[in-house]
Short mmCIF file of C-alpha atoms in Angstrom, two decimals:
data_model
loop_
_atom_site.label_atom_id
_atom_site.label_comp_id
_atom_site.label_asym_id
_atom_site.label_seq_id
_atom_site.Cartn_x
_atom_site.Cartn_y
_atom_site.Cartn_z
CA UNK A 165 17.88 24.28 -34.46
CA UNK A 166 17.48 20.53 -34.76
CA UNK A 167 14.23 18.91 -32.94
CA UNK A 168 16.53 17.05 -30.74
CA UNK A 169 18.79 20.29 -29.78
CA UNK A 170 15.35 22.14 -28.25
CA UNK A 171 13.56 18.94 -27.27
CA UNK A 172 17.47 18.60 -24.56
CA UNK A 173 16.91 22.31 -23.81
CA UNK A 174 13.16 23.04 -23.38
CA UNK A 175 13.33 19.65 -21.22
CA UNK A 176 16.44 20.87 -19.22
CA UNK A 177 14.95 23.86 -18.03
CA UNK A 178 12.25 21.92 -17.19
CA UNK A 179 13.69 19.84 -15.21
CA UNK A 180 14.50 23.12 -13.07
CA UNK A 181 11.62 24.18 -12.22
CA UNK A 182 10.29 20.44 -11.55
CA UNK A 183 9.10 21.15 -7.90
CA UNK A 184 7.39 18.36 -6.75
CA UNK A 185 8.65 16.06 -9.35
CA UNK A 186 7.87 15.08 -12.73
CA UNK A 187 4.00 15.16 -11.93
CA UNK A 188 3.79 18.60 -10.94
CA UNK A 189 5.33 19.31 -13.90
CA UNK A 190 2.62 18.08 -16.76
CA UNK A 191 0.91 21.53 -16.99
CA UNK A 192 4.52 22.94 -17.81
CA UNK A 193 5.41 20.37 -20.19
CA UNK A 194 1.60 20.56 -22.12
CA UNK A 195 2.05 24.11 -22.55
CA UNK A 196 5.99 23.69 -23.86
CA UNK A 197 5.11 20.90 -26.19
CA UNK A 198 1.45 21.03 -27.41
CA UNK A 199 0.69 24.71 -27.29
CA UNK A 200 4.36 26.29 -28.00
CA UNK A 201 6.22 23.88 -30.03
CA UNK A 202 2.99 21.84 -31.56
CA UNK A 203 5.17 18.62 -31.06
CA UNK A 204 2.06 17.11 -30.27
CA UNK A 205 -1.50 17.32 -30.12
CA UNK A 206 -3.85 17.07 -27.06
CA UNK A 207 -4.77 13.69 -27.47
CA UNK A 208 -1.44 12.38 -28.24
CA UNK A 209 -0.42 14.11 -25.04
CA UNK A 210 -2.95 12.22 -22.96
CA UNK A 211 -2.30 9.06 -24.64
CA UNK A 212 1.40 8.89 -23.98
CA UNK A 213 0.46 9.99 -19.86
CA UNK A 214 -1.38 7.31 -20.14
CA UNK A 215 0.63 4.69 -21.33
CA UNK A 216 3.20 6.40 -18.97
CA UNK A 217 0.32 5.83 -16.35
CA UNK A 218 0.27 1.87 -17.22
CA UNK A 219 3.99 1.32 -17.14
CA UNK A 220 5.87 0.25 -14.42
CA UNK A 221 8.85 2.38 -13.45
CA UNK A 222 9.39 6.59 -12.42
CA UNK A 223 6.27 8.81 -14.01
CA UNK A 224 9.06 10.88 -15.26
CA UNK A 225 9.16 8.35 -18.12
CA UNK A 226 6.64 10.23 -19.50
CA UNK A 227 9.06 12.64 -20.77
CA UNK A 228 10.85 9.63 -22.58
CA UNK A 229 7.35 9.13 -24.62
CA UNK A 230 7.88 12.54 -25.55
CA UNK A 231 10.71 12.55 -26.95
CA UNK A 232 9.83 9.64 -28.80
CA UNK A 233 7.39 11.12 -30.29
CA UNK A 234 8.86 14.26 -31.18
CA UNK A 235 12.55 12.49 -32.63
CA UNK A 236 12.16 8.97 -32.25
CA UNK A 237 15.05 7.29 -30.30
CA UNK A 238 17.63 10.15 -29.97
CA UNK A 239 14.29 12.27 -28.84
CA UNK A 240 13.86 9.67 -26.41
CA UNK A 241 17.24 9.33 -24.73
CA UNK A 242 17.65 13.18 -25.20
CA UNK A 243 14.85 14.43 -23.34
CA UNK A 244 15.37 11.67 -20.72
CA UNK A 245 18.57 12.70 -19.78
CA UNK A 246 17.81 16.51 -20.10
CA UNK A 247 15.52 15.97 -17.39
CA UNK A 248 17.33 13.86 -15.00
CA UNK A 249 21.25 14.80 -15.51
CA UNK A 250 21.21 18.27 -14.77
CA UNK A 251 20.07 18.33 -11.58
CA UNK A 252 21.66 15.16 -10.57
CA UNK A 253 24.27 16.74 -11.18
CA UNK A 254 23.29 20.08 -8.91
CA UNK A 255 22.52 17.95 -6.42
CA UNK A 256 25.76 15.49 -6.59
CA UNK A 257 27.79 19.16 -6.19
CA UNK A 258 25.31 20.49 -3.58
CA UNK A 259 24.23 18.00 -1.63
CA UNK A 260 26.94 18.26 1.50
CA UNK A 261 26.57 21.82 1.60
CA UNK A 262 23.17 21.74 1.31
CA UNK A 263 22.58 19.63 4.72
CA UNK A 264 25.18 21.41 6.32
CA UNK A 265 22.39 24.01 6.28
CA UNK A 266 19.59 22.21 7.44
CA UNK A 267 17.27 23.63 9.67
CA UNK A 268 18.18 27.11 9.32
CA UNK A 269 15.16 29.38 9.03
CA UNK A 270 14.85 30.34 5.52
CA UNK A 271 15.87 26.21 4.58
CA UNK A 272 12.63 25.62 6.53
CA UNK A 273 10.84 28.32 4.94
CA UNK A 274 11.38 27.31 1.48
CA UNK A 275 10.12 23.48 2.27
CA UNK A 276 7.26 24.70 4.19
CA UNK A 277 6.36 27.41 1.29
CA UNK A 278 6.99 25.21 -2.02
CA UNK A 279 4.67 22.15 -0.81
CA UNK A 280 1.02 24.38 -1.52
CA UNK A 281 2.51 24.91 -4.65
CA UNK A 282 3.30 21.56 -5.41
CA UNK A 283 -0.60 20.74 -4.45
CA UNK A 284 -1.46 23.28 -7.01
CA UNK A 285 0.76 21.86 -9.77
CA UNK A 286 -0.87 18.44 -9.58
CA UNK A 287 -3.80 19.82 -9.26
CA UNK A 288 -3.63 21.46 -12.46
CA UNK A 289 -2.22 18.70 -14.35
CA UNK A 290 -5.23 16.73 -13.69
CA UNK A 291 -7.50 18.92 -14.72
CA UNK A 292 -5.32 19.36 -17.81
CA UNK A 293 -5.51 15.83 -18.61
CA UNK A 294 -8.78 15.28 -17.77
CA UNK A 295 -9.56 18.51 -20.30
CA UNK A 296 -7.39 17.49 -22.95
CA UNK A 297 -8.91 13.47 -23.07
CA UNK A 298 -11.80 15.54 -24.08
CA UNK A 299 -13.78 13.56 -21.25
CA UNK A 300 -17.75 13.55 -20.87
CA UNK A 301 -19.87 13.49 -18.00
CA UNK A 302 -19.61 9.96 -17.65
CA UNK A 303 -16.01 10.10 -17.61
CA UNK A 304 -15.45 12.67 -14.97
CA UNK A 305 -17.99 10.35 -12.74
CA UNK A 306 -15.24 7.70 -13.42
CA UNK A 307 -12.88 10.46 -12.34
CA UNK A 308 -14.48 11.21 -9.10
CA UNK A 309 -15.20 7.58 -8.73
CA UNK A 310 -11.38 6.83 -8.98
CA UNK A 311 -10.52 10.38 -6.21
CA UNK A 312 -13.00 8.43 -3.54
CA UNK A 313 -12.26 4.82 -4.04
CA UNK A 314 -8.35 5.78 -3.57
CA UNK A 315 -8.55 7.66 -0.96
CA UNK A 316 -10.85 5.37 0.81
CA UNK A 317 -9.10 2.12 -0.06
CA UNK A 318 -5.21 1.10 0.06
CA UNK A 319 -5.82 -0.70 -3.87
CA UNK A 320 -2.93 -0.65 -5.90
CA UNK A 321 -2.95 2.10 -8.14
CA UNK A 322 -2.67 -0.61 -10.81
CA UNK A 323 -6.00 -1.87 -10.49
CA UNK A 324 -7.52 1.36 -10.95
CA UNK A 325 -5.45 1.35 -14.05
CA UNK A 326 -7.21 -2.00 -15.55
CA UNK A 327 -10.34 -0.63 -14.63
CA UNK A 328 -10.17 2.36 -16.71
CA UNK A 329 -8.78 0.23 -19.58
CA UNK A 330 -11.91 -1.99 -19.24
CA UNK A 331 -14.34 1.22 -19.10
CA UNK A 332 -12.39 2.32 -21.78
CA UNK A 333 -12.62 -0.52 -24.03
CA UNK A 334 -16.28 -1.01 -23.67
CA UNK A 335 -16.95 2.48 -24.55
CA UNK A 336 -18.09 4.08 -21.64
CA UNK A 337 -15.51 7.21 -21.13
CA UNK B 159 28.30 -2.45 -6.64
CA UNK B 160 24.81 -4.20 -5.57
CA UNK B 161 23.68 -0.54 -6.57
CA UNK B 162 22.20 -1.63 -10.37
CA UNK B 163 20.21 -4.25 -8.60
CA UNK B 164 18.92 -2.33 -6.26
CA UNK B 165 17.95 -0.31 -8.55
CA UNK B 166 16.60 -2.56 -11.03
CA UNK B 167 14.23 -4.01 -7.90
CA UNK B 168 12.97 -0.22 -7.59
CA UNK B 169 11.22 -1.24 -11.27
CA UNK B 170 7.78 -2.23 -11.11
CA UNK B 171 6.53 0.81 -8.93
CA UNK B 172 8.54 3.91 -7.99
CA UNK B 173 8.61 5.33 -4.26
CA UNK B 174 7.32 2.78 -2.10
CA UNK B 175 9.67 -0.10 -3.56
CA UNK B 176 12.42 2.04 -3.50
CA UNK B 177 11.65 2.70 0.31
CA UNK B 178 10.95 -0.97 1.31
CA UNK B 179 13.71 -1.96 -0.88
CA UNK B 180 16.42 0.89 1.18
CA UNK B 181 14.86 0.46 4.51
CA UNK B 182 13.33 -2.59 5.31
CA UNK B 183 15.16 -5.14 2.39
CA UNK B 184 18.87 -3.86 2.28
CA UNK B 185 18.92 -2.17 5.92
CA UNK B 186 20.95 0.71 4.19
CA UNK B 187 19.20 3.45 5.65
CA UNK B 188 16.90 3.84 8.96
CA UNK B 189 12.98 5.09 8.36
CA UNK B 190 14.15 8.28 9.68
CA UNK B 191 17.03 8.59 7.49
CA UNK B 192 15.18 8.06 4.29
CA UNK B 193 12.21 10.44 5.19
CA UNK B 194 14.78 13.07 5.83
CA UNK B 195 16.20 12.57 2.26
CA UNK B 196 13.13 12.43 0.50
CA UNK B 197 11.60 15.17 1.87
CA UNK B 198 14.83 17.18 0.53
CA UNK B 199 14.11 15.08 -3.16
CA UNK B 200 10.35 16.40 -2.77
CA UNK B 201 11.06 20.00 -2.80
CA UNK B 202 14.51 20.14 -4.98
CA UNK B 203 13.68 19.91 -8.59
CA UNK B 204 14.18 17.31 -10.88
CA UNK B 205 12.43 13.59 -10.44
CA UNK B 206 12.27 12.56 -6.78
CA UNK B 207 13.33 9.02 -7.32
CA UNK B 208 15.74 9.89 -9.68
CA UNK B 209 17.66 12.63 -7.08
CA UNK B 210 17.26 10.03 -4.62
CA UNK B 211 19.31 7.38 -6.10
CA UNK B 212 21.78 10.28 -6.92
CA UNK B 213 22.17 10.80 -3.02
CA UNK B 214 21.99 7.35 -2.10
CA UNK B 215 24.76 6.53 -4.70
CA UNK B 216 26.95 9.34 -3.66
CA UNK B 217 26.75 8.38 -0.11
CA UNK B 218 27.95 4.92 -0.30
CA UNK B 219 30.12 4.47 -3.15
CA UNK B 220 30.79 8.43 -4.17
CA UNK B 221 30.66 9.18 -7.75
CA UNK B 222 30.70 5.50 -9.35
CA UNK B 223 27.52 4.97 -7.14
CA UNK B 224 25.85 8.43 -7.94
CA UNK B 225 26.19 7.63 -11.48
CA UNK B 226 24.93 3.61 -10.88
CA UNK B 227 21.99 3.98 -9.12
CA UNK B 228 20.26 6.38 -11.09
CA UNK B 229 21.15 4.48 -14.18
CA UNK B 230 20.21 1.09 -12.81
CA UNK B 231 16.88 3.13 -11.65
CA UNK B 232 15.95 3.96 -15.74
CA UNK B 233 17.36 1.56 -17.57
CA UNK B 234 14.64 -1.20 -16.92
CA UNK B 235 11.75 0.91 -16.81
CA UNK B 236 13.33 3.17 -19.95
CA UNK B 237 13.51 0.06 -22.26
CA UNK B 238 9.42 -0.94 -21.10
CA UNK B 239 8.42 2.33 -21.86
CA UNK B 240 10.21 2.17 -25.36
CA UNK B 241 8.98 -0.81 -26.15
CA UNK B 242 5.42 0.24 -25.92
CA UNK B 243 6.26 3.43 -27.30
CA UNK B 244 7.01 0.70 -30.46
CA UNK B 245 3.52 -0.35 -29.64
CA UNK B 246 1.22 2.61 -29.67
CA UNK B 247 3.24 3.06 -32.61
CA UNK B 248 2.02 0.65 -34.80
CA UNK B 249 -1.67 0.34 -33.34
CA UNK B 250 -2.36 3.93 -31.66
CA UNK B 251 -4.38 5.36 -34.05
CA UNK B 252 -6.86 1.89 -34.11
CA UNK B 253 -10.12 3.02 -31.93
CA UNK B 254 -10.16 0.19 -29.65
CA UNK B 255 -6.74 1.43 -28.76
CA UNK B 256 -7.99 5.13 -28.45
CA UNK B 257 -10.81 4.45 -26.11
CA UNK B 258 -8.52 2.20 -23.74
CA UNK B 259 -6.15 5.06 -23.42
CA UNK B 260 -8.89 7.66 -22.82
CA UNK B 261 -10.11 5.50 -19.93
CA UNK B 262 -6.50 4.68 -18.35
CA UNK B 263 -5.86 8.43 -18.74
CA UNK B 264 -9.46 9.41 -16.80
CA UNK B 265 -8.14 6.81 -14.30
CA UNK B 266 -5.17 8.63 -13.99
CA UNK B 267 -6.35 11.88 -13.62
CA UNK B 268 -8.37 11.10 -11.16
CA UNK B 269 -5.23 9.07 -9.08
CA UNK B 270 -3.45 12.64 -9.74
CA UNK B 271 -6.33 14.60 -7.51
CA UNK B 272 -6.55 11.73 -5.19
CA UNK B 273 -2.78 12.47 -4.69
CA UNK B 274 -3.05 15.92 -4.83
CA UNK B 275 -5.61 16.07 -1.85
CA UNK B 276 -3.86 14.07 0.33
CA UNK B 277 -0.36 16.00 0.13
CA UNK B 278 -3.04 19.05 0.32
CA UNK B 279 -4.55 17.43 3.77
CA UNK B 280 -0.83 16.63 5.14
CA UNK B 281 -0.60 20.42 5.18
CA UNK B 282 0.39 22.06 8.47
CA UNK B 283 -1.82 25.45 8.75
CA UNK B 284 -4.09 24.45 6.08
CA UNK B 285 -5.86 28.48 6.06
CA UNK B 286 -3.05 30.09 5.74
CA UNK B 287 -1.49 28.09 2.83
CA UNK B 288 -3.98 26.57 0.95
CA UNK B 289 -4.62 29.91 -0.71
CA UNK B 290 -1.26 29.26 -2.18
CA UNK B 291 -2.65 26.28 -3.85
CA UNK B 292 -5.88 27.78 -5.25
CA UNK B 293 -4.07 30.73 -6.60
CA UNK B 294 -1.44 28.40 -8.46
CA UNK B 295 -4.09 26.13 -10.29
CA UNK B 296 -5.67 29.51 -11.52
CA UNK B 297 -2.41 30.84 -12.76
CA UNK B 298 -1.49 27.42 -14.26
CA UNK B 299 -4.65 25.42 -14.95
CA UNK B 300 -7.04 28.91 -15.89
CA UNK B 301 -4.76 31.51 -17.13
CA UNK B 302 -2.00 29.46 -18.87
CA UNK B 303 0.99 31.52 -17.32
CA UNK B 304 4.29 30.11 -17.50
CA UNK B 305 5.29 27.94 -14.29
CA UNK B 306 8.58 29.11 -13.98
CA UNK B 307 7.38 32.79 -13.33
CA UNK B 308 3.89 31.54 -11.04
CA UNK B 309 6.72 29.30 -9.01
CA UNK B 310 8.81 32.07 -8.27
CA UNK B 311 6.40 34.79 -7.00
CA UNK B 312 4.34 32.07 -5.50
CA UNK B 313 7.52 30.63 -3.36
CA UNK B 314 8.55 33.93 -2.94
CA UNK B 315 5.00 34.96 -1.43
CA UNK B 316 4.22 31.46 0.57
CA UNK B 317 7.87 30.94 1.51
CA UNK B 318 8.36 34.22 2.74
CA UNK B 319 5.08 34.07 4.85
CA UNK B 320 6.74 30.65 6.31
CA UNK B 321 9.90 32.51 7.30
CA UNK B 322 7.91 35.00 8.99
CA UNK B 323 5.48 32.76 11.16
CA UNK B 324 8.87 30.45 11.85
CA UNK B 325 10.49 33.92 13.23
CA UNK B 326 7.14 34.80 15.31
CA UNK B 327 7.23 31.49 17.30
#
């Protein structure tokens, strides 16, 4: 099977079981790419989240640097669209019977039982990508740093951003 | 057909501008509206801004605007993120390079927790679901297993606890 035939499937299911967005999904898509397929390696995969990171624009474009990676343009556009046309799709079909249902029990249930998991997923992905940067101690203080100041502060996320560039450049992480 | 604008303006930073940009900029949907949608984007599948503009399109121009506004949504940002894609490209594998990414990616990990507490803290009946949470980053981030199969018994377990509290009241 052609790289750009799996890269459209493995990314389609993906995009499936995407609960809580592209973000929650990092974990799924390091194990898929790095440790099954051995598209990439660990610190290509933090790289492109990264530059993914820096970019303006949806996170899921980190998917997009994936495929790049893996096929070069076609990789790109397929694994893109793998992960958003499907379930646009589902959801262009679904989505007037889907509120005709709303606030039945089980809908409820569902959104009430799926958000600890999404907490979970992102969860995991950082620690994934803090793991697979190979970081030092220095670096997860820059970590934590980042967790307080954000939560304390309304900065831009992009600010943070140049920061770690900076700390980056002069060596410190 | 403003829809490609629209979502063109939605470049540069993903929920937030889309919100300010629908709400409070184009008046095409009230607050209460659009927290209603997303909070069905946020728990389907699939990107959340992405099934957004899919809804949004469909509900004011039907297909040709469910098929617009997600494509005006990527395009931009798509051609950015190629174009440094060109970039790491040619000067990824120079150190200088290396180290900058290692520090934007620390960055970003830690924005991920950041994120991932507060959703965590906006929690209704934090004891009785957080346990969800901590068993899913030790399936996922500890033992590796496959997320489709750690999703399923873990919605099945937490959702199913949901129905049943939702029945007791």
């Amino acid at each position: 099977m052609s790289a750009i035939l799996e890269l459209f499937l493995e990314f389609t299911l993906l995009s499936f079981v995407a609960f809580g967005g592209a973000t929650a999904l990092l974990p799924e898509m390091h194990r898929v790419v790095v440790d099954n397929h051995h598209w990439l390696d660990d610190a290509t995969f933090t790289h492109l989240y990264a530059i993914a990171q820096a970019a303006p624009g949806p996170n899921v474009l980190v998917v997009t640097l994936i495929g790049w990676q893996v096929a070069g343009l076609a990789g790109a556009l397929a694994a893109t669209l793998a992960m958003c046309l499907p379930m646009s799709i589902a959801i262009y079909l679904l989505i007037d019977h889907w509120e005709s249902f709303s606030g039945r029990r089980w809908q409820r249930a569902v959104q009430i039982g799926v958000a600890p998991l999404a907490v979970g997923l992102i969860f995991s992905g950082a620690t994934l990508i803090g793991q697979s940067a190979g970081l030092g101690w220095v670096a997860w203080g820059l970590v934590a740093a980042t967790v307080l100041a954000n939560l304390r502060t309304k900065l831009h996320p992009l600010w943070f951003i140049g920061l770690g560039a900076i700390a980056g450049l002069l060596g410190l992480v | 057909m403003g829809f490609s604008a629209v979502g063109l303006s939605g470049f540069g930073g993903v929920l937030p501008f889309a919100r300010r940009m629908l709400v409070e900029e184009r008046r095409w949907m009230s607050p209460e509206e659009f927290n209603a949608q997303l909070g069905l984007c946020q728990f389907l599948p699939g990107p959340n801004v992405v099934n957004l503009a899919v809804i949004v399109g469909k509900r004011y121009q039907g297909l040709a605007g469910a098929i617009v506004a997600p494509v005006g949504l990527l395009a931009g940002p798509v051609a950015v993120v190629l174009l440094l894609a060109l970039l790491y490209d040619a000067y990824g594998s120079l150190p200088l390079v290396q180290s900058m990414l290692r520090g934007i990616a620390a960055v970003g990990a830690g924005l991920l927790f950041a994120m991932a507490w507060r959703m965590g803290m906006a929690i209704k009946d934090k004891l009785a679901f957080l346990p969800f949470t901590v068993m899913v980053v030790a399936a996922i981030a500890w033992l590796r297993w496959p997320m489709l199969w750690v999703m399923l018994s873990g919605l099945a377990l937490s959702g199913g606890l949901a129905f049943w509290r939702l029945g007791r009241r």
